């Protein structure tokens, strides 16, 4: 077994041990992907950006960067869909309990391409019709 295969096997074993799974319904109507093991990183603190405005008005943007790592083969087409600008969402569960529904901001291959790393934003139930989606300029800034 080569190093990349060992890395993929280790990530998948950790995903099983930590009990997180993700499901994805492709925005293009393709077949859904259910309950795939993933590593899910939910930060304990978000990033707050304060911007002083004109006339004493201030703007504040709260941002939390969630990260999902999975076998690339578990989510075929996810990277291509996100790269073309399609609004894609995954639902994450930990030990059978739903953690949340997340907008997929960016996906990149890691290692030899056998794994993907997806940057996520939590969908807010009280947001507008574009809920869960960042302003494109901010999404590019935080996607790296």
Coordinates of N, CA, C and O in Angstrom, one line a residue:
X1 N 0.9 -1.2 0.0 CA 0.0 0.0 0.0 C 0.9 1.2 0.0 O 1.8 1.3 0.8
X2 N 0.6 2.2 -0.9 CA 1.5 3.4 -1.0 C 1.0 4.4 0.1 O -0.1 4.2 0.7
X3 N 1.8 5.5 0.2 CA 1.5 6.5 1.2 C 0.1 7.1 1.1 O -0.6 7.3 2.0
X4 N -0.3 7.5 -0.2 CA -1.6 8.1 -0.4 C -2.7 7.2 0.0 O -3.7 7.6 0.6
X5 N -2.6 5.9 -0.3 CA -3.7 4.9 0.0 C -3.7 4.8 1.5 O -4.8 4.7 2.1
X6 N -2.6 4.8 2.2 CA -2.6 4.7 3.7 C -3.2 5.9 4.3 O -4.0 5.8 5.3
X7 N -3.0 7.1 3.7 CA -3.6 8.3 4.2 C -5.1 8.3 4.1 O -5.8 8.6 5.0
X8 N -5.6 7.9 2.9 CA -7.0 7.8 2.7 C -7.6 6.8 3.7 O -8.7 7.0 4.3
X9 N -7.0 5.6 3.8 CA -7.5 4.6 4.8 C -7.5 5.1 6.2 O -8.5 4.9 6.9
X10 N -6.5 5.9 6.6 CA -6.5 6.4 8.0 C -7.6 7.4 8.2 O -8.2 7.4 9.2
X11 N -7.8 8.3 7.2 CA -8.8 9.3 7.3 C -10.2 8.7 7.4 O -11.0 9.0 8.3
X12 N -10.5 7.6 6.6 CA -11.7 7.0 6.6 C -11.9 6.2 8.0 O -13.0 6.2 8.5
X13 N -10.9 5.6 8.5 CA -11.0 4.9 9.8 C -11.3 6.0 10.9 O -12.1 5.7 11.8
X14 N -10.6 7.1 10.9 CA -10.9 8.2 11.9 C -12.4 8.6 11.7 O -13.0 8.9 12.7
X15 N -12.8 8.8 10.5 CA -14.2 9.2 10.3 C -15.2 8.3 10.9 O -16.2 8.7 11.5
X16 N -14.9 7.0 10.7 CA -15.8 6.0 11.3 C -15.8 6.1 12.9 O -16.8 6.1 13.5
X17 N -14.6 6.2 13.4 CA -14.4 6.3 14.9 C -15.1 7.6 15.5 O -15.6 7.5 16.5
X18 N -15.0 8.7 14.8 CA -15.6 9.9 15.3 C -17.1 10.0 15.0 O -17.7 10.9 15.5
X19 N -17.6 9.1 14.2 CA -19.0 9.0 14.0 C -19.7 10.0 13.2 O -20.9 10.2 13.3
X20 N -19.0 10.8 12.3 CA -19.7 11.8 11.5 C -19.9 11.2 10.1 O -19.1 10.5 9.5
X21 N -21.1 11.5 9.5 CA -21.5 11.2 8.2 C -22.0 12.4 7.5 O -22.5 13.3 8.2
X22 N -22.0 12.4 6.2 CA -22.6 13.5 5.4 C -23.4 12.9 4.3 O -23.1 11.8 3.7
X23 N -24.5 13.6 3.9 CA -25.3 13.3 2.8 C -25.4 14.5 1.9 O -25.3 15.6 2.3
X24 N -25.5 14.2 0.6 CA -25.5 15.3 -0.4 C -26.6 15.0 -1.5 O -26.6 13.9 -2.0
X25 N -27.4 16.0 -1.7 CA -28.4 15.9 -2.9 C -27.9 16.9 -3.9 O -28.0 18.1 -3.7
X26 N -27.3 16.4 -5.0 CA -26.8 17.3 -6.0 C -27.8 18.2 -6.5 O -29.0 17.9 -6.7
X27 N -27.4 19.5 -6.7 CA -28.3 20.5 -7.2 C -28.8 20.3 -8.6 O -29.8 20.8 -9.0
X28 N -28.1 19.4 -9.4 CA -28.6 19.2 -10.7 C -29.6 18.0 -10.8 O -29.9 17.6 -11.9
X29 N -30.0 17.5 -9.7 CA -31.0 16.4 -9.7 C -30.4 15.0 -9.8 O -31.2 14.0 -9.8
X30 N -29.1 14.9 -9.8 CA -28.5 13.5 -9.9 C -28.8 12.8 -8.6 O -29.3 13.3 -7.6
X31 N -28.5 11.5 -8.6 CA -28.7 10.6 -7.5 C -28.1 11.1 -6.2 O -26.9 11.6 -6.2
X32 N -28.8 11.1 -5.1 CA -28.3 11.5 -3.8 C -27.3 10.6 -3.3 O -27.3 9.4 -3.6
X33 N -26.4 11.1 -2.5 CA -25.4 10.3 -1.8 C -25.7 10.4 -0.3 O -25.9 11.5 0.3
X34 N -25.8 9.2 0.3 CA -26.3 9.2 1.7 C -25.2 8.6 2.7 O -24.5 7.7 2.3
X35 N -25.1 9.2 3.8 CA -24.4 8.7 5.0 C -23.0 8.2 4.7 O -22.6 7.1 5.0
X36 N -22.2 9.1 4.1 CA -20.8 8.7 3.8 C -19.9 9.2 5.0 O -20.1 10.3 5.6
X37 N -19.0 8.4 5.5 CA -18.1 8.8 6.6 C -17.3 9.9 6.2 O -16.7 10.0 5.1
X38 N -17.2 10.9 7.1 CA -16.4 12.1 6.9 C -15.8 12.6 8.2 O -16.2 12.2 9.3
X39 N -14.7 13.3 8.1 CA -14.1 14.0 9.2 C -14.7 15.4 9.2 O -14.7 16.0 8.1
X40 N -15.3 15.8 10.3 CA -16.0 17.1 10.3 C -15.4 18.0 11.4 O -15.3 17.6 12.6
X41 N -14.9 19.1 11.0 CA -14.3 20.1 12.0 C -15.2 21.3 12.1 O -15.4 22.0 11.2
X42 N -15.8 21.4 13.3 CA -16.6 22.5 13.7 C -15.9 23.4 14.7 O -15.7 23.0 15.8
X43 N -15.4 24.6 14.3 CA -14.6 25.4 15.2 C -15.5 25.9 16.4 O -16.7 26.1 16.2
X44 N -14.8 26.1 17.5 CA -15.5 26.5 18.7 C -15.7 28.1 18.7 O -16.5 28.6 19.4
X45 N -15.0 28.8 17.8 CA -15.1 30.2 17.7 C -15.1 30.6 16.3 O -14.4 30.1 15.5
X46 N -15.9 31.6 16.0 CA -16.0 32.1 14.6 C -15.1 33.3 14.5 O -14.5 33.8 15.5
X47 N -14.9 33.8 13.3 CA -14.1 35.0 13.0 C -15.1 36.2 12.9 O -16.0 36.1 12.1
X48 N -14.9 37.2 13.6 CA -15.7 38.4 13.5 C -14.9 39.5 12.9 O -13.8 39.8 13.2
X49 N -15.5 40.1 11.9 CA -14.9 41.2 11.2 C -15.7 42.5 11.4 O -16.9 42.5 11.1
X50 N -15.1 43.5 12.0 CA -15.8 44.8 12.2 C -15.3 45.8 11.2 O -14.1 45.9 11.0
X51 N -16.2 46.5 10.6 CA -15.9 47.5 9.7 C -16.5 48.8 10.0 O -17.8 49.0 10.0
X52 N -15.7 49.8 10.5 CA -16.3 51.1 10.8 C -16.9 51.7 9.6 O -16.3 51.7 8.5
X53 N -18.1 52.2 9.7 CA -18.8 52.8 8.6 C -18.9 54.4 8.6 O -18.5 55.0 9.6
X54 N -19.5 54.9 7.6 CA -19.7 56.4 7.6 C -20.8 56.8 8.6 O -21.7 56.1 8.8
X55 N -20.6 58.0 9.1 CA -21.6 58.5 10.0 C -21.9 57.8 11.3 O -23.0 57.8 11.8
X56 N -20.9 57.0 11.8 CA -21.1 56.3 13.0 C -21.8 54.9 12.9 O -22.0 54.3 13.9
X57 N -22.1 54.5 11.6 CA -22.7 53.2 11.5 C -21.6 52.2 11.3 O -20.6 52.4 10.6
X58 N -21.7 51.1 12.0 CA -20.7 50.0 11.9 C -21.3 48.8 11.3 O -22.5 48.5 11.5
X59 N -20.5 48.1 10.5 CA -20.9 46.8 10.0 C -20.1 45.7 10.7 O -19.0 45.8 11.0
X60 N -20.8 44.5 10.9 CA -20.2 43.4 11.5 C -20.5 42.2 10.7 O -21.7 41.9 10.4
X61 N -19.5 41.3 10.5 CA -19.7 40.1 9.7 C -19.1 39.0 10.6 O -18.0 39.0 10.9
X62 N -20.0 38.0 11.0 CA -19.5 36.9 11.7 C -19.4 35.7 10.8 O -20.3 35.4 10.0
X63 N -18.2 35.1 10.9 CA -17.9 34.0 9.9 C -17.3 32.8 10.7 O -16.5 33.0 11.5
X64 N -17.9 31.6 10.4 CA -17.4 30.4 11.0 C -17.0 29.4 9.9 O -17.8 29.2 9.0
X65 N -15.8 28.9 9.9 CA -15.3 28.1 8.8 C -15.4 26.6 9.2 O -14.6 26.2 10.1
X66 N -16.3 25.9 8.6 CA -16.4 24.4 8.9 C -15.7 23.7 7.8 O -15.6 24.2 6.7
X67 N -15.2 22.5 8.2 CA -14.3 21.8 7.2 C -14.8 20.3 7.2 O -15.0 19.7 8.3
X68 N -14.9 19.7 6.0 CA -15.3 18.3 5.9 C -14.3 17.7 5.0 O -13.9 18.2 4.0
X69 N -13.7 16.5 5.5 CA -12.8 15.7 4.7 C -13.4 14.4 4.5 O -14.0 13.8 5.4
X70 N -13.3 13.9 3.2 CA -14.0 12.7 2.8 C -13.2 12.0 1.7 O -12.4 12.7 1.0
X71 N -13.6 10.8 1.4 CA -13.0 10.1 0.2 C -13.7 10.8 -1.0 O -14.9 11.1 -1.0
X72 N -12.8 11.2 -2.0 CA -13.3 11.9 -3.2 C -14.4 11.0 -3.9 O -15.4 11.5 -4.4
X73 N -14.2 9.7 -3.8 CA -15.2 8.8 -4.5 C -16.5 8.8 -3.8 O -17.5 8.3 -4.4
X74 N -16.6 9.2 -2.6 CA -17.9 9.3 -1.9 C -18.8 10.3 -2.4 O -20.1 10.2 -2.3
X75 N -18.3 11.4 -2.9 CA -19.1 12.5 -3.4 C -18.7 12.8 -4.9 O -18.2 13.9 -5.1
X76 N -19.0 11.9 -5.8 CA -18.5 12.2 -7.2 C -19.3 13.4 -7.8 O -20.5 13.5 -7.7
X77 N -18.5 14.3 -8.4 CA -19.2 15.4 -9.0 C -19.3 16.7 -8.1 O -19.7 17.7 -8.6
X78 N -19.1 16.5 -6.8 CA -19.3 17.6 -5.9 C -18.3 18.8 -6.2 O -18.7 19.9 -6.3
X79 N -17.0 18.5 -6.4 CA -16.0 19.5 -6.7 C -16.4 20.2 -8.0 O -16.4 21.4 -8.1
X80 N -16.7 19.4 -9.0 CA -17.0 20.0 -10.3 C -18.3 20.9 -10.2 O -18.3 22.0 -10.8
X81 N -19.3 20.5 -9.5 CA -20.5 21.3 -9.3 C -20.2 22.6 -8.6 O -20.6 23.7 -9.0
X82 N -19.4 22.6 -7.5 CA -19.1 23.8 -6.8 C -18.2 24.7 -7.6 O -18.4 25.9 -7.7
X83 N -17.2 24.1 -8.4 CA -16.4 24.9 -9.2 C -17.1 25.6 -10.3 O -16.7 26.7 -10.8
X84 N -18.3 25.1 -10.8 CA -19.0 25.8 -11.8 C -20.0 26.8 -11.2 O -20.8 27.4 -11.9
X85 N -20.1 26.9 -9.9 CA -20.9 27.9 -9.2 C -22.3 27.4 -8.8 O -23.1 28.2 -8.3
X86 N -22.5 26.1 -8.9 CA -23.7 25.5 -8.4 C -23.8 25.6 -6.9 O -22.9 25.4 -6.2
X87 N -25.0 25.9 -6.4 CA -25.2 26.0 -4.9 C -25.5 24.6 -4.4 O -26.5 24.0 -4.7
X88 N -24.5 24.0 -3.7 CA -24.5 22.7 -3.2 C -24.5 22.7 -1.7 O -23.9 23.5 -1.1
X89 N -25.3 21.7 -1.1 CA -25.5 21.6 0.3 C -25.2 20.2 0.8 O -25.6 19.3 0.0
X90 N -24.6 20.0 1.9 CA -24.5 18.7 2.6 C -25.1 18.8 3.9 O -25.2 19.8 4.6
X91 N -25.6 17.7 4.4 CA -26.2 17.5 5.7 C -25.2 16.6 6.5 O -24.9 15.5 6.0
X92 N -24.8 17.1 7.6 CA -23.8 16.4 8.5 C -24.5 15.8 9.7 O -25.3 16.6 10.3
X93 N -24.3 14.6 10.0 CA -24.7 14.0 11.3 C -23.5 13.5 12.0 O -22.6 13.0 11.5
X94 N -23.6 13.6 13.4 CA -22.6 13.0 14.2 C -23.3 12.1 15.2 O -24.2 12.5 15.9
X95 N -22.9 10.8 15.2 CA -23.5 9.7 16.0 C -25.0 9.7 15.9 O -25.7 9.6 16.9
X96 N -25.5 9.8 14.6 CA -26.9 9.7 14.4 C -27.7 11.0 14.6 O -28.9 11.0 14.3
X97 N -27.1 12.0 15.1 CA -27.8 13.3 15.4 C -27.4 14.3 14.3 O -26.2 14.5 14.1
X98 N -28.4 15.0 13.7 CA -28.1 16.0 12.7 C -27.4 17.2 13.3 O -27.9 17.7 14.3
X99 N -26.2 17.5 12.8 CA -25.4 18.6 13.2 C -25.9 19.9 12.5 O -26.0 21.0 13.1
X100 N -26.2 19.7 11.2 CA -26.7 20.9 10.5 C -26.6 20.6 9.0 O -26.1 19.7 8.5
X101 N -27.2 21.6 8.2 CA -27.1 21.6 6.8 C -26.1 22.7 6.4 O -26.2 23.9 6.9
X102 N -25.2 22.4 5.5 CA -24.1 23.4 5.2 C -24.0 23.6 3.7 O -24.1 22.7 2.9
X103 N -23.8 24.9 3.4 CA -23.5 25.3 2.0 C -22.0 25.0 1.7 O -21.1 25.3 2.6
X104 N -21.7 24.4 0.6 CA -20.4 24.0 0.2 C -19.8 25.2 -0.5 O -20.2 25.5 -1.7
X105 N -18.8 25.9 0.1 CA -18.2 27.1 -0.5 C -17.1 26.7 -1.5 O -16.9 27.3 -2.5
X106 N -16.3 25.7 -1.2 CA -15.1 25.3 -2.0 C -14.8 23.9 -1.7 O -14.9 23.4 -0.6
X107 N -14.2 23.2 -2.7 CA -13.8 21.8 -2.6 C -12.4 21.8 -3.2 O -12.2 22.3 -4.3
X108 N -11.5 21.1 -2.6 CA -10.2 20.8 -3.2 C -9.7 19.4 -2.9 O -10.2 18.8 -1.9
X109 N -9.0 18.9 -3.8 CA -8.4 17.5 -3.6 C -7.2 17.6 -2.7 O -6.4 18.6 -2.8
X110 N -7.0 16.6 -1.9 CA -5.8 16.6 -1.0 C -5.1 15.2 -1.2 O -5.7 14.3 -1.7
X111 N -3.9 15.2 -0.8 CA -3.1 13.9 -1.0 C -2.9 13.7 -2.5 O -2.6 14.6 -3.3
X112 N -3.2 12.5 -2.9 CA -3.1 12.1 -4.3 C -4.4 12.3 -5.1 O -4.5 11.9 -6.2
X113 N -5.3 13.0 -4.5 CA -6.6 13.2 -5.1 C -7.7 12.2 -4.6 O -8.8 12.2 -5.0
X114 N -7.3 11.3 -3.7 CA -8.2 10.3 -3.2 C -9.1 10.9 -2.1 O -10.1 10.3 -1.7
X115 N -8.8 12.1 -1.6 CA -9.5 12.7 -0.6 C -10.0 14.1 -1.1 O -9.3 14.7 -1.9
X116 N -11.1 14.6 -0.5 CA -11.5 16.0 -0.8 C -11.6 16.7 0.6 O -11.8 16.1 1.6
X117 N -11.4 18.0 0.5 CA -11.6 18.9 1.7 C -12.5 19.9 1.2 O -12.3 20.6 0.2
X118 N -13.7 20.0 1.9 CA -14.7 20.9 1.6 C -14.9 22.0 2.7 O -14.9 21.6 3.9
X119 N -14.9 23.3 2.3 CA -15.1 24.4 3.2 C -16.6 24.7 3.2 O -17.2 24.8 2.1
X120 N -17.2 24.7 4.4 CA -18.6 24.8 4.5 C -19.0 26.0 5.3 O -18.3 26.5 6.2
X121 N -20.2 26.5 5.1 CA -20.9 27.5 5.9 C -22.2 27.0 6.3 O -23.0 26.4 5.5
X122 N -22.6 27.1 7.6 CA -23.8 26.6 8.1 C -25.0 27.4 7.5 O -24.9 28.6 7.5
X123 N -26.0 26.7 7.1 CA -27.2 27.3 6.6 C -28.0 27.9 7.8 O -28.1 27.2 8.8
X124 N -28.4 29.1 7.7 CA -29.2 29.8 8.7 C -30.7 29.7 8.4 O -31.1 30.1 7.3
X125 N -31.5 29.1 9.3 CA -32.9 29.0 8.9 C -33.6 30.3 8.8 O -34.7 30.4 8.2
X126 N -33.1 31.4 9.4 CA -33.8 32.7 9.3 C -33.3 33.6 8.2 O -33.6 34.8 8.2
X127 N -32.4 33.1 7.3 CA -31.8 33.9 6.3 C -32.7 34.1 5.1 O -33.7 33.5 5.0
X128 N -32.3 35.0 4.2 CA -33.1 35.2 3.0 C -33.0 34.0 2.1 O -32.5 33.0 2.4
X129 N -33.5 34.2 0.8 CA -33.6 33.0 -0.1 C -32.3 32.5 -0.5 O -32.1 31.4 -0.9
X130 N -31.2 33.3 -0.4 CA -29.9 32.8 -0.7 C -29.1 32.4 0.5 O -27.9 32.4 0.6
X131 N -29.9 31.9 1.5 CA -29.4 31.5 2.8 C -28.2 30.5 2.7 O -28.2 29.7 1.8
X132 N -27.3 30.7 3.6 CA -26.1 29.9 3.6 C -25.0 30.3 2.6 O -23.9 29.7 2.7
X133 N -25.3 31.2 1.7 CA -24.4 31.6 0.7 C -23.7 32.9 1.1 O -24.4 33.9 1.5
X134 N -22.4 32.9 1.0 CA -21.7 34.2 1.3 C -21.7 35.1 0.1 O -21.9 34.6 -1.0
X135 N -21.5 36.3 0.3 CA -21.2 37.2 -0.8 C -20.0 36.6 -1.6 O -19.0 36.2 -1.0
X136 N -20.1 36.6 -2.9 CA -19.0 35.9 -3.7 C -17.6 36.5 -3.4 O -16.6 35.7 -3.3
X137 N -17.5 37.8 -3.1 CA -16.2 38.3 -2.8 C -15.6 37.8 -1.5 O -14.5 37.4 -1.3
X138 N -16.5 37.7 -0.5 CA -16.1 37.2 0.8 C -15.8 35.7 0.7 O -14.9 35.2 1.3
X139 N -16.6 35.0 -0.1 CA -16.4 33.5 -0.2 C -15.0 33.3 -0.8 O -14.3 32.4 -0.4
X140 N -14.6 34.1 -1.8 CA -13.3 33.9 -2.4 C -12.2 34.3 -1.4 O -11.2 33.6 -1.3
X141 N -12.4 35.3 -0.6 CA -11.4 35.7 0.5 C -11.2 34.5 1.4 O -10.1 34.2 1.8
X142 N -12.3 33.9 1.9 CA -12.1 32.9 2.9 C -11.8 31.5 2.4 O -11.4 30.6 3.1
X143 N -12.1 31.3 1.1 CA -11.9 29.9 0.5 C -10.4 29.7 0.3 O -9.9 28.6 0.2
X144 N -9.6 30.7 0.4 CA -8.1 30.5 0.3 C -7.6 30.7 -1.0 O -7.5 30.8 -2.0

